[in-house]
Coordinates of C-alpha atoms and ligand atoms in Angstrom, one line a residue:
M68 CA 34.7 -9.4 79.6
L69 CA 37.2 -10.5 77.0
K70 CA 35.8 -10.0 73.5
L71 CA 37.3 -13.0 71.6
L72 CA 36.2 -14.7 68.5
T73 CA 36.5 -18.4 69.3
R74 CA 35.0 -21.8 68.6
H75 CA 34.5 -25.0 70.6
R76 CA 36.0 -28.0 69.0
A77 CA 38.2 -30.8 70.2
I78 CA 40.9 -31.5 67.6
T79 CA 43.5 -34.0 67.0
G80 CA 47.1 -32.9 66.5
L81 CA 48.7 -33.7 63.2
G82 CA 52.0 -35.6 63.6
H83 CA 51.2 -36.9 67.0
Q84 CA 48.1 -37.6 69.0
R85 CA 47.0 -34.6 71.1
R86 CA 43.8 -32.8 71.9
E87 CA 43.5 -29.1 71.8
L88 CA 40.7 -26.8 72.7
I89 CA 39.4 -24.3 70.2
T90 CA 36.7 -22.4 72.0
S91 CA 33.4 -21.3 70.5
S92 CA 32.3 -18.3 68.4
R93 CA 31.2 -16.0 71.3
S94 CA 32.6 -13.5 73.8
I95 CA 34.3 -14.9 76.8
N96 CA 33.3 -13.2 80.1
D97 CA 33.9 -16.0 82.6
E98 CA 37.0 -15.2 84.6
E99 CA 38.0 -18.8 84.9
E100 CA 37.7 -19.3 81.1
I101 CA 39.7 -16.1 80.4
K102 CA 42.4 -17.4 82.7
S103 CA 42.5 -20.7 80.8
V104 CA 43.5 -19.0 77.6
K105 CA 47.2 -19.4 77.0
S106 CA 49.3 -16.5 76.1
F107 CA 50.8 -15.8 72.7
H108 CA 54.3 -16.5 74.0
E109 CA 53.2 -20.0 74.9
I110 CA 52.5 -20.9 71.2
P111 CA 55.1 -23.6 70.4
G112 CA 57.6 -23.2 67.6
P113 CA 61.3 -23.3 66.8
K114 CA 63.5 -21.4 69.2
G115 CA 65.5 -18.7 67.5
L116 CA 67.9 -15.8 68.0
P117 CA 66.8 -12.3 69.1
Y118 CA 65.2 -10.5 66.0
I119 CA 66.8 -13.0 63.5
G120 CA 64.5 -15.8 64.8
N121 CA 64.9 -18.8 62.6
L122 CA 66.3 -17.0 59.6
H123 CA 70.0 -18.0 60.0
K124 CA 69.0 -21.7 59.5
Y125 CA 67.7 -20.8 56.0
I126 CA 70.8 -18.6 55.3
V127 CA 73.4 -21.2 56.2
G128 CA 71.3 -23.9 54.5
S129 CA 70.4 -26.2 57.4
L130 CA 66.8 -25.5 56.3
N131 CA 66.2 -25.5 52.6
K132 CA 64.2 -22.4 51.6
Y133 CA 63.3 -23.9 48.2
K134 CA 61.7 -26.8 50.0
Y135 CA 60.0 -24.5 52.6
Q136 CA 56.8 -26.5 52.1
Y137 CA 58.4 -29.5 53.8
V138 CA 60.1 -27.4 56.5
L139 CA 56.6 -26.2 57.5
K140 CA 55.3 -29.8 57.3
Q141 CA 58.1 -30.9 59.7
Y142 CA 57.2 -28.1 62.1
F143 CA 53.5 -29.1 62.1
D144 CA 54.5 -32.7 62.7
T145 CA 56.6 -31.5 65.6
Y146 CA 54.4 -28.8 67.2
G147 CA 50.9 -29.7 66.2
P148 CA 48.4 -27.7 64.1
I149 CA 49.6 -24.3 65.4
F150 CA 53.1 -23.0 65.8
K151 CA 54.9 -19.7 65.4
Q152 CA 58.1 -18.8 63.6
T153 CA 60.1 -15.6 63.5
L154 CA 62.1 -14.5 60.5
A155 CA 63.9 -11.2 60.7
G156 CA 61.7 -9.5 63.3
R157 CA 58.3 -10.8 61.9
T158 CA 56.6 -13.5 63.9
T159 CA 54.0 -15.5 62.0
V160 CA 51.5 -17.9 63.4
H161 CA 51.1 -20.9 61.1
I162 CA 47.9 -22.9 61.5
C163 CA 46.7 -26.0 59.8
H164 CA 43.1 -27.0 60.8
P165 CA 39.8 -26.2 59.1
S166 CA 38.2 -25.1 62.4
M167 CA 40.9 -22.5 63.0
F168 CA 40.6 -21.3 59.4
Q169 CA 36.9 -20.8 60.1
I170 CA 37.7 -18.6 63.1
V171 CA 40.2 -16.5 61.1
Y172 CA 37.7 -16.0 58.2
K173 CA 35.0 -15.0 60.6
D174 CA 37.2 -12.2 61.9
E175 CA 38.1 -10.8 58.6
G176 CA 35.1 -8.5 57.9
K177 CA 34.4 -6.8 54.6
V178 CA 37.9 -5.4 54.2
P179 CA 40.3 -8.2 55.2
T180 CA 44.0 -7.3 55.8
I181 CA 46.8 -9.3 54.3
L182 CA 50.5 -9.1 53.8
P183 CA 51.4 -8.0 50.2
L184 CA 51.2 -11.1 48.0
L185 CA 54.7 -10.1 46.6
E186 CA 56.5 -7.6 48.8
T187 CA 59.2 -7.1 46.3
S188 CA 56.7 -6.2 43.5
K189 CA 55.0 -3.8 45.8
K190 CA 58.3 -2.1 46.5
F191 CA 59.2 -1.9 42.8
R192 CA 55.8 -0.5 41.9
T193 CA 55.9 2.0 44.6
E194 CA 59.3 3.2 43.5
E195 CA 58.1 3.4 39.9
K196 CA 55.0 5.4 41.0
M197 CA 52.8 2.6 39.8
S198 CA 49.6 1.4 41.5
P199 CA 50.8 -1.5 43.8
G200 CA 47.8 -3.7 42.7
L201 CA 45.0 -5.6 44.4
G202 CA 47.1 -8.2 46.1
N203 CA 49.6 -5.7 47.5
T204 CA 47.2 -3.2 49.1
N205 CA 44.8 -3.1 52.1
G206 CA 42.1 -0.9 53.5
E207 CA 40.2 1.7 51.4
E208 CA 42.7 1.6 48.6
W209 CA 42.2 -2.2 48.2
Y210 CA 38.4 -1.8 48.5
R211 CA 38.4 0.9 45.7
L212 CA 40.4 -1.4 43.3
R213 CA 38.4 -4.5 44.2
T214 CA 35.1 -2.8 43.6
A215 CA 36.3 -1.7 40.2
V216 CA 37.4 -5.2 39.1
Q217 CA 34.8 -7.3 40.8
K218 CA 32.2 -7.1 38.1
H219 CA 34.6 -7.5 35.2
M220 CA 36.8 -10.3 36.6
M221 CA 34.6 -12.2 39.0
K222 CA 31.2 -12.4 37.3
P223 CA 31.0 -15.6 35.2
G224 CA 28.8 -13.9 32.6
E225 CA 31.5 -11.2 32.0
V226 CA 34.4 -13.6 31.8
S227 CA 32.6 -16.0 29.4
A228 CA 32.5 -13.1 26.9
Y229 CA 36.2 -14.0 26.3
L230 CA 35.4 -17.6 25.4
P231 CA 35.9 -17.0 21.7
Q232 CA 39.5 -15.8 22.3
T233 CA 40.1 -18.6 24.8
N234 CA 38.9 -21.2 22.3
E235 CA 40.8 -19.7 19.4
V236 CA 44.2 -19.8 21.2
A237 CA 43.5 -23.3 22.7
N238 CA 42.6 -24.6 19.2
Y239 CA 45.9 -23.3 17.9
F240 CA 47.8 -24.8 20.8
V241 CA 46.2 -28.2 20.2
E242 CA 47.0 -28.1 16.5
N243 CA 50.7 -27.4 17.3
L244 CA 50.7 -30.4 19.7
A245 CA 49.0 -32.6 17.1
R246 CA 52.1 -31.9 14.8
L247 CA 54.7 -32.3 17.5
Q248 CA 53.2 -35.1 19.6
N249 CA 56.2 -35.2 21.9
V250 CA 56.8 -32.1 24.0
N251 CA 59.8 -32.0 26.3
N252 CA 59.0 -28.9 28.2
L253 CA 55.2 -28.6 28.6
L254 CA 55.7 -26.0 31.3
Q255 CA 57.3 -23.6 28.9
E256 CA 54.9 -24.4 26.0
S257 CA 51.9 -23.8 28.3
S258 CA 53.4 -20.6 29.6
K259 CA 53.4 -19.2 26.0
W260 CA 49.7 -20.4 25.7
S261 CA 48.8 -18.6 28.9
L262 CA 50.4 -15.3 27.8
E263 CA 48.9 -15.6 24.4
T264 CA 45.4 -16.2 25.8
S265 CA 45.5 -13.4 28.4
G266 CA 47.3 -11.1 26.0
Y267 CA 44.5 -11.6 23.5
C268 CA 41.8 -10.8 26.1
C269 CA 43.7 -7.8 27.5
F270 CA 45.0 -6.2 24.3
G271 CA 42.5 -7.4 21.7
K272 CA 45.1 -9.0 19.4
R273 CA 47.0 -12.2 18.9
L274 CA 50.6 -11.6 20.1
G275 CA 52.1 -14.5 18.2
Y276 CA 53.7 -16.1 21.2
L277 CA 52.9 -19.6 19.9
H278 CA 54.6 -19.0 16.6
Q279 CA 57.8 -21.0 16.8
G280 CA 61.1 -19.3 15.7
T281 CA 59.7 -15.8 15.6
E282 CA 60.5 -12.5 17.4
S283 CA 57.2 -12.8 19.2
E284 CA 58.1 -16.2 20.6
Q285 CA 61.4 -14.7 21.8
E286 CA 59.4 -12.0 23.6
A287 CA 57.3 -14.7 25.3
L288 CA 60.4 -16.5 26.4
R289 CA 61.8 -13.3 27.8
L290 CA 58.6 -12.7 29.8
I291 CA 58.7 -16.3 31.1
K292 CA 62.3 -15.9 32.1
M293 CA 61.7 -12.5 33.8
N294 CA 58.8 -13.9 35.7
D295 CA 61.0 -16.8 37.0
V296 CA 63.7 -14.3 38.0
Q297 CA 61.0 -12.3 40.0
F298 CA 59.9 -15.3 41.9
S299 CA 63.3 -16.8 42.5
L300 CA 64.9 -13.6 43.7
S301 CA 61.8 -12.7 45.8
T302 CA 62.3 -16.0 47.6
D303 CA 66.0 -15.3 48.1
L304 CA 65.1 -11.9 49.6
K305 CA 62.3 -13.4 51.8
F306 CA 65.0 -15.6 53.4
S307 CA 67.6 -12.9 53.9
L308 CA 68.1 -9.9 56.2
P309 CA 65.8 -7.3 54.7
L310 CA 68.5 -4.9 53.7
Y311 CA 67.0 -4.4 50.3
K312 CA 64.2 -2.5 52.0
Y313 CA 66.8 0.2 52.8
Y314 CA 69.2 0.2 49.9
K315 CA 69.5 -1.4 46.5
T316 CA 71.3 -4.7 47.0
A317 CA 72.7 -6.5 44.0
T318 CA 69.8 -9.1 44.2
Y319 CA 67.3 -6.3 44.4
K320 CA 68.8 -4.6 41.4
K321 CA 68.5 -7.8 39.3
L322 CA 64.9 -8.2 40.5
F323 CA 64.2 -4.6 39.6
E324 CA 65.5 -5.1 36.1
A325 CA 63.2 -8.2 35.7
E326 CA 60.2 -6.3 36.9
E327 CA 61.1 -3.4 34.7
T328 CA 61.3 -5.6 31.6
F329 CA 58.1 -7.4 32.2
T330 CA 56.1 -4.3 33.1
G331 CA 57.7 -2.4 30.1
I332 CA 56.4 -5.0 27.6
A333 CA 52.9 -5.1 29.1
D334 CA 52.8 -1.4 29.3
S335 CA 53.7 -0.8 25.7
Y336 CA 50.8 -3.1 24.6
L337 CA 48.5 -1.1 26.9
D338 CA 49.7 2.2 25.4
E339 CA 48.9 0.9 21.9
V340 CA 45.4 -0.1 23.0
L341 CA 44.8 3.3 24.6
Q342 CA 45.9 5.1 21.5
S343 CA 43.8 2.9 19.3
I344 CA 40.8 3.5 21.6
D345 CA 41.4 7.2 21.2
T346 CA 41.4 7.0 17.4
Q347 CA 38.7 4.4 16.9
I348 CA 36.2 5.5 19.6
T349 CA 36.8 9.2 20.0
K350 CA 37.3 9.9 16.4
G351 CA 35.8 6.9 14.6
N352 CA 32.5 6.1 13.0
H353 CA 29.8 3.6 14.2
E354 CA 31.6 0.6 12.7
T355 CA 35.0 1.3 14.2
I356 CA 33.4 2.1 17.6
A357 CA 31.5 -1.2 17.6
Q358 CA 34.7 -3.1 16.6
A359 CA 36.8 -1.4 19.3
Q360 CA 34.1 -2.1 21.9
V361 CA 34.5 -5.9 21.3
K362 CA 38.3 -5.9 20.9
Y363 CA 39.1 -3.8 23.9
K364 CA 36.2 -4.9 26.1
F365 CA 38.3 -5.4 29.3
I366 CA 40.3 -2.1 29.1
L367 CA 37.2 -0.1 28.1
A368 CA 35.3 -1.6 31.0
L369 CA 38.0 -0.5 33.4
M370 CA 38.1 2.9 31.9
Q371 CA 34.4 3.3 32.5
S372 CA 34.8 2.2 36.2
K373 CA 34.5 5.0 38.8
N374 CA 37.7 6.2 40.5
I375 CA 40.1 4.2 38.4
S376 CA 43.2 5.9 37.0
R377 CA 45.5 5.1 34.1
K378 CA 48.0 3.9 36.8
D379 CA 45.4 1.5 38.3
I380 CA 44.5 0.1 34.8
G381 CA 48.2 -0.5 34.2
T382 CA 48.6 -2.8 37.2
I383 CA 45.2 -4.6 36.8
V384 CA 46.1 -5.4 33.2
L385 CA 49.6 -6.5 34.2
S386 CA 48.0 -8.9 36.6
L387 CA 45.6 -10.4 34.1
F388 CA 48.4 -10.6 31.5
G389 CA 51.1 -12.2 33.7
D390 CA 49.6 -13.8 36.9
G391 CA 48.6 -17.0 35.0
L392 CA 52.3 -17.9 34.5
R393 CA 52.8 -18.9 38.2
T394 CA 49.2 -20.1 38.8
T395 CA 47.1 -21.3 35.8
V396 CA 50.2 -22.8 34.1
P397 CA 51.4 -25.1 36.9
A398 CA 47.7 -26.0 37.6
L399 CA 47.3 -27.1 34.0
V400 CA 50.6 -29.1 33.9
S401 CA 49.9 -30.9 37.2
T402 CA 46.3 -31.7 36.1
L403 CA 47.7 -33.2 32.9
Y404 CA 50.3 -35.1 34.8
C405 CA 47.6 -36.6 37.1
L406 CA 45.5 -37.5 34.2
A407 CA 48.4 -39.1 32.3
S408 CA 49.3 -41.1 35.4
S409 CA 45.8 -42.4 36.0
P410 CA 44.3 -44.2 32.9
R411 CA 41.1 -44.9 34.8
V412 CA 40.4 -41.2 35.5
Q413 CA 41.6 -40.2 32.0
Q414 CA 39.1 -42.6 30.4
S415 CA 36.3 -41.3 32.6
L416 CA 37.1 -37.8 31.7
F417 CA 37.3 -38.6 28.0
E418 CA 33.8 -40.1 28.2
E419 CA 32.5 -37.0 29.9
V420 CA 34.1 -34.7 27.3
N421 CA 32.9 -36.9 24.5
S422 CA 29.3 -36.8 25.7
V423 CA 29.3 -33.0 26.6
I424 CA 31.4 -31.5 23.8
G425 CA 31.6 -34.3 21.2
K426 CA 33.8 -33.3 18.3
K427 CA 33.0 -29.6 18.5
Q428 CA 35.8 -27.1 18.2
E429 CA 34.2 -24.5 20.5
V430 CA 33.7 -25.0 24.1
T431 CA 30.6 -23.1 25.3
V432 CA 29.4 -21.8 28.7
E433 CA 26.8 -24.6 28.8
D434 CA 29.5 -27.2 28.1
I435 CA 31.6 -25.8 31.0
A436 CA 28.6 -26.0 33.3
N437 CA 28.2 -29.7 32.4
L438 CA 31.9 -30.7 32.8
T439 CA 31.5 -31.8 36.4
Y440 CA 34.1 -34.5 36.4
L441 CA 36.6 -32.2 34.7
K442 CA 36.2 -29.7 37.5
A443 CA 36.7 -32.4 40.1
C444 CA 39.9 -33.4 38.3
V445 CA 41.3 -29.9 38.4
K446 CA 40.3 -29.6 42.1
E447 CA 42.0 -32.9 42.9
A448 CA 45.2 -31.9 41.0
L449 CA 45.2 -28.6 43.0
R450 CA 45.0 -30.7 46.2
L451 CA 47.9 -32.9 45.3
F452 CA 49.9 -30.1 43.8
P453 CA 48.7 -26.8 45.3
I454 CA 50.1 -23.7 43.7
G455 CA 50.3 -21.9 47.1
L456 CA 51.3 -23.0 50.6
E457 CA 49.0 -20.7 52.5
V458 CA 46.4 -17.9 52.6
V459 CA 47.5 -15.0 54.8
R460 CA 45.5 -12.8 57.1
V461 CA 46.3 -10.1 59.7
N462 CA 43.5 -10.5 62.3
N463 CA 41.4 -7.4 63.1
K464 CA 40.4 -8.4 66.6
D465 CA 41.9 -10.5 69.3
I466 CA 41.0 -14.1 68.7
V467 CA 41.7 -17.5 70.4
L468 CA 43.1 -20.3 68.3
S469 CA 43.6 -23.7 69.8
G470 CA 43.4 -22.2 73.3
F471 CA 46.1 -19.5 72.5
H472 CA 45.5 -15.8 72.6
I473 CA 46.3 -14.2 69.2
P474 CA 46.4 -10.4 69.6
A475 CA 44.9 -8.3 66.8
G476 CA 47.5 -7.4 64.1
T477 CA 49.2 -10.8 64.1
V478 CA 50.2 -12.3 60.8
I479 CA 48.4 -15.7 60.4
E480 CA 49.2 -18.2 57.7
M481 CA 46.5 -20.7 57.0
N482 CA 48.5 -23.6 55.6
N483 CA 46.5 -25.5 53.0
F484 CA 49.5 -27.4 51.6
N485 CA 49.9 -29.5 54.7
L486 CA 46.2 -30.1 55.2
F487 CA 45.8 -31.5 51.7
S488 CA 48.1 -34.5 52.4
N489 CA 46.6 -35.2 55.8
S490 CA 44.9 -38.6 56.2
N491 CA 42.6 -37.2 58.9
Y492 CA 40.8 -35.4 56.2
F493 CA 41.5 -37.3 53.0
K494 CA 41.2 -41.0 52.6
D495 CA 44.3 -42.3 50.7
P496 CA 45.7 -38.8 50.4
G497 CA 48.5 -39.6 48.0
S498 CA 46.1 -40.9 45.3
F499 CA 44.4 -38.9 42.6
I500 CA 40.7 -39.5 43.2
P501 CA 38.5 -36.7 41.7
E502 CA 35.4 -38.5 43.0
R503 CA 36.2 -36.9 46.4
W504 CA 34.8 -33.7 45.0
L505 CA 31.6 -35.2 43.7
R506 CA 28.5 -35.6 45.9
G507 CA 27.6 -39.0 47.2
S508 CA 30.9 -40.9 46.7
D509 CA 32.3 -42.8 49.7
V510 CA 35.3 -40.5 49.8
T511 CA 33.4 -37.2 49.4
V512 CA 35.0 -34.3 51.4
V513 CA 32.4 -32.4 53.4
D514 CA 34.1 -29.6 55.4
P515 CA 33.8 -26.4 53.3
Y516 CA 37.1 -25.1 54.8
I517 CA 39.1 -28.0 53.6
L518 CA 39.9 -27.2 50.0
M519 CA 40.1 -23.5 49.1
P520 CA 42.7 -23.3 46.3
F521 CA 41.4 -19.8 45.5
G522 CA 40.8 -18.6 49.0
R523 CA 37.4 -17.4 50.1
G524 CA 35.5 -14.3 51.2
P525 CA 36.0 -10.7 49.9
R526 CA 39.7 -11.3 49.1
M527 CA 39.2 -14.5 47.1
C528 CA 41.4 -14.8 44.1
A529 CA 40.4 -12.1 41.6
G530 CA 41.6 -14.1 38.6
R531 CA 39.7 -17.3 39.6
R532 CA 37.1 -17.1 36.8
F533 CA 39.7 -16.5 34.1
A534 CA 42.0 -19.2 35.4
E535 CA 39.2 -21.8 35.6
Q536 CA 37.8 -20.9 32.2
D537 CA 41.3 -21.2 30.6
L538 CA 41.9 -24.5 32.4
Y539 CA 38.6 -26.1 31.5
V540 CA 38.7 -25.1 27.9
L541 CA 42.3 -26.3 27.2
T542 CA 42.1 -29.5 29.3
S543 CA 38.9 -30.6 27.7
K544 CA 40.3 -30.0 24.2
L545 CA 43.5 -31.9 25.0
I546 CA 41.5 -34.9 26.3
Q547 CA 39.1 -34.7 23.3
K548 CA 42.0 -35.0 20.9
F549 CA 44.8 -37.0 22.6
K550 CA 45.7 -39.8 24.9
L551 CA 48.1 -38.2 27.4
D552 CA 51.2 -40.0 28.3
W553 CA 53.7 -38.6 30.9
Q554 CA 57.3 -39.3 29.8
G555 CA 59.1 -38.0 32.9
G556 CA 60.1 -39.3 36.3
G557 CA 58.4 -38.1 39.5
Y558 CA 56.5 -34.8 39.6
S559 CA 58.1 -32.4 42.2
Q560 CA 57.7 -28.8 43.2
E561 CA 59.9 -26.2 44.8
Y562 CA 59.0 -23.2 46.9
K563 CA 59.4 -19.9 45.2
I564 CA 56.9 -17.7 47.0
L565 CA 54.3 -20.0 45.3
V566 CA 55.0 -23.6 44.7
Y567 CA 56.1 -24.4 41.1
P568 CA 57.3 -27.6 39.3
D569 CA 61.1 -28.1 39.6
C570 CA 61.0 -31.3 37.4
D571 CA 61.2 -31.8 33.7
T572 CA 57.7 -31.9 32.2
P573 CA 57.8 -34.1 29.1
F574 CA 54.5 -35.4 27.6
K575 CA 53.4 -37.5 24.7
F576 CA 50.2 -36.4 23.0
E577 CA 49.0 -39.4 21.1
P578 CA 46.1 -38.5 18.7
R579 CA 42.9 -40.4 19.4
Ligands
HEM174 C1 45.0 -21.9 39.4 C2 45.1 -20.6 39.4 C3 45.1 -19.7 40.6 C4 45.0 -20.0 41.9 C5 44.9 -21.4 42.6 C6 45.0 -18.7 42.7 C7 44.9 -18.6 44.1 C8 44.9 -17.4 44.7 C9 44.8 -17.3 46.2 C10 44.8 -18.5 47.2 C11 44.7 -16.0 46.5 C12 44.6 -15.4 47.9 C13 43.2 -15.3 48.3 C14 42.9 -14.9 49.7 O1 43.7 -14.1 50.3 O2 41.8 -15.3 50.2 C15 44.8 -15.3 45.3 C16 44.7 -13.9 45.2 C17 44.7 -13.2 44.0 N1 44.8 -13.8 42.7 FE1 44.9 -15.7 42.2 N2 45.1 -17.7 41.8 C18 45.1 -18.2 40.5 C19 45.1 -17.5 39.3 C20 45.1 -16.2 39.2 C21 45.1 -15.4 38.0 C22 45.2 -16.1 36.6 C23 45.1 -14.1 38.3 C24 45.1 -12.9 37.4 C25 44.1 -12.9 36.4 C26 45.0 -14.0 39.7 C27 45.0 -12.8 40.4 C28 44.9 -12.7 41.8 C29 44.8 -11.5 42.5 C30 44.8 -10.1 41.9 C31 44.7 -11.8 43.9 C32 44.6 -10.8 45.0 C33 43.1 -10.5 45.3 C34 42.9 -9.5 46.4 O3 43.7 -9.4 47.3 O4 41.8 -8.9 46.4 N3 45.1 -15.3 40.3 N4 44.9 -16.2 44.2

């Protein structure tokens, strides 16, 4: 008997018409059926050189690594919804079909295995004797960290405790825009907003990143620059021979410096908080203790978690402080771009915001619960402009995908990016139609595996609640106060481990 996790489904290939067999969720014990499973080697894909695989094409530039999203799309069009590619000794199976996603998710169990989200950060952190962080660990170590943060980062009730801070920073940001009206680089401005918001939640104080012409603003710009260096150079290293794993190449040294600067700034704020907690809580009176408990809620909660060290706290705080730069920020900018480009949707959203929030300055938990159309707008913008190409799993058991045997331990990339623009799943896929995500419309999407911008299951994005709260609060305030007008050309993205805008992001914010 061959114990395989499989699922019956006839599917249609992507770029060309073809039918494939994905067998059903059960063990296969029929000899004939076992024989019909094709081997791993038969999975189609670009032919490459021994060990190097396809890497040389990215190195010499015949394939553009910064447009990797379109390289993969081209391969899906050529080979169908499953293909494999080897880069420097690592063979990855790329899949692009909700039924296959379902099979992979069924296999993952309570402790799913992934590749590190950022291999270079993992290396830097290991060398610096830091905790590698949730997205860079597996097994028991991951489970220990995830259990510790689950309550404080994933429970909506816990995250909404930071609404006062989120509202305060968003109000300040909106006031600045009301003065400026024209913003040439919204990507940069909203990066400062993201750091200011998360910094306030982590470190209990305003960092001053939105104060123009100050030292604090310079610090924010340095963090934004260092973050860009991390992702750019990580992409260069992903598409090079992995020599940096064995000795410090020039690129790795630059990356190391960027990591060091970013971590150093976050860590100095954390040290300040830990000292302050020590004086105010250990040696203070009732009043100072109560104040510190509110100001330092996040860090105190982590300190009270079982099995969590100072090192772990450092990396968790670093993630909450900085991860929004490459995720929440591009999600915000693309949502605003989509709204500015669609007067119909912008007007409908304004009507919703007006009826739910009115002229209030503070967005509440109840308001967020009622902003249904806004949530659909954000989902739809994440479909048109996803921030990641894929969700990665290493399968625990042998499985069959599309009739091919995938041995346990294979790196599988579930490609959302390509799925989102596929007309088999989305009517008029190039158009911004938030109604797809609402019940009962004639374009409603029904397959639960089709849009998973935050992933799903035990490894679902740990920052999801914070990211969504930040996005809903700021977007609703911007729509409440302004008519949005996009002043740029086309909106485009490049691949830098995640996908990130590579176009100018000028907007006009016309007061209502
Ligand atoms: C629009 C914003 C964001 C999107 C679309 C997003 C998306 C994702 C996705 C797809 C994953 C992989 C999930 C999986 O493997 O199943 C992930 C993991 C993760 N994200 Fe996010 N993310 C966002 C914002 C954030 C923010 C702001 C933070 C930090 C507060 C964050 C922290 C993490 C962490 C720590 C993981 C690893 C979780 C684990 O392996 O247990 N993310 N995110």
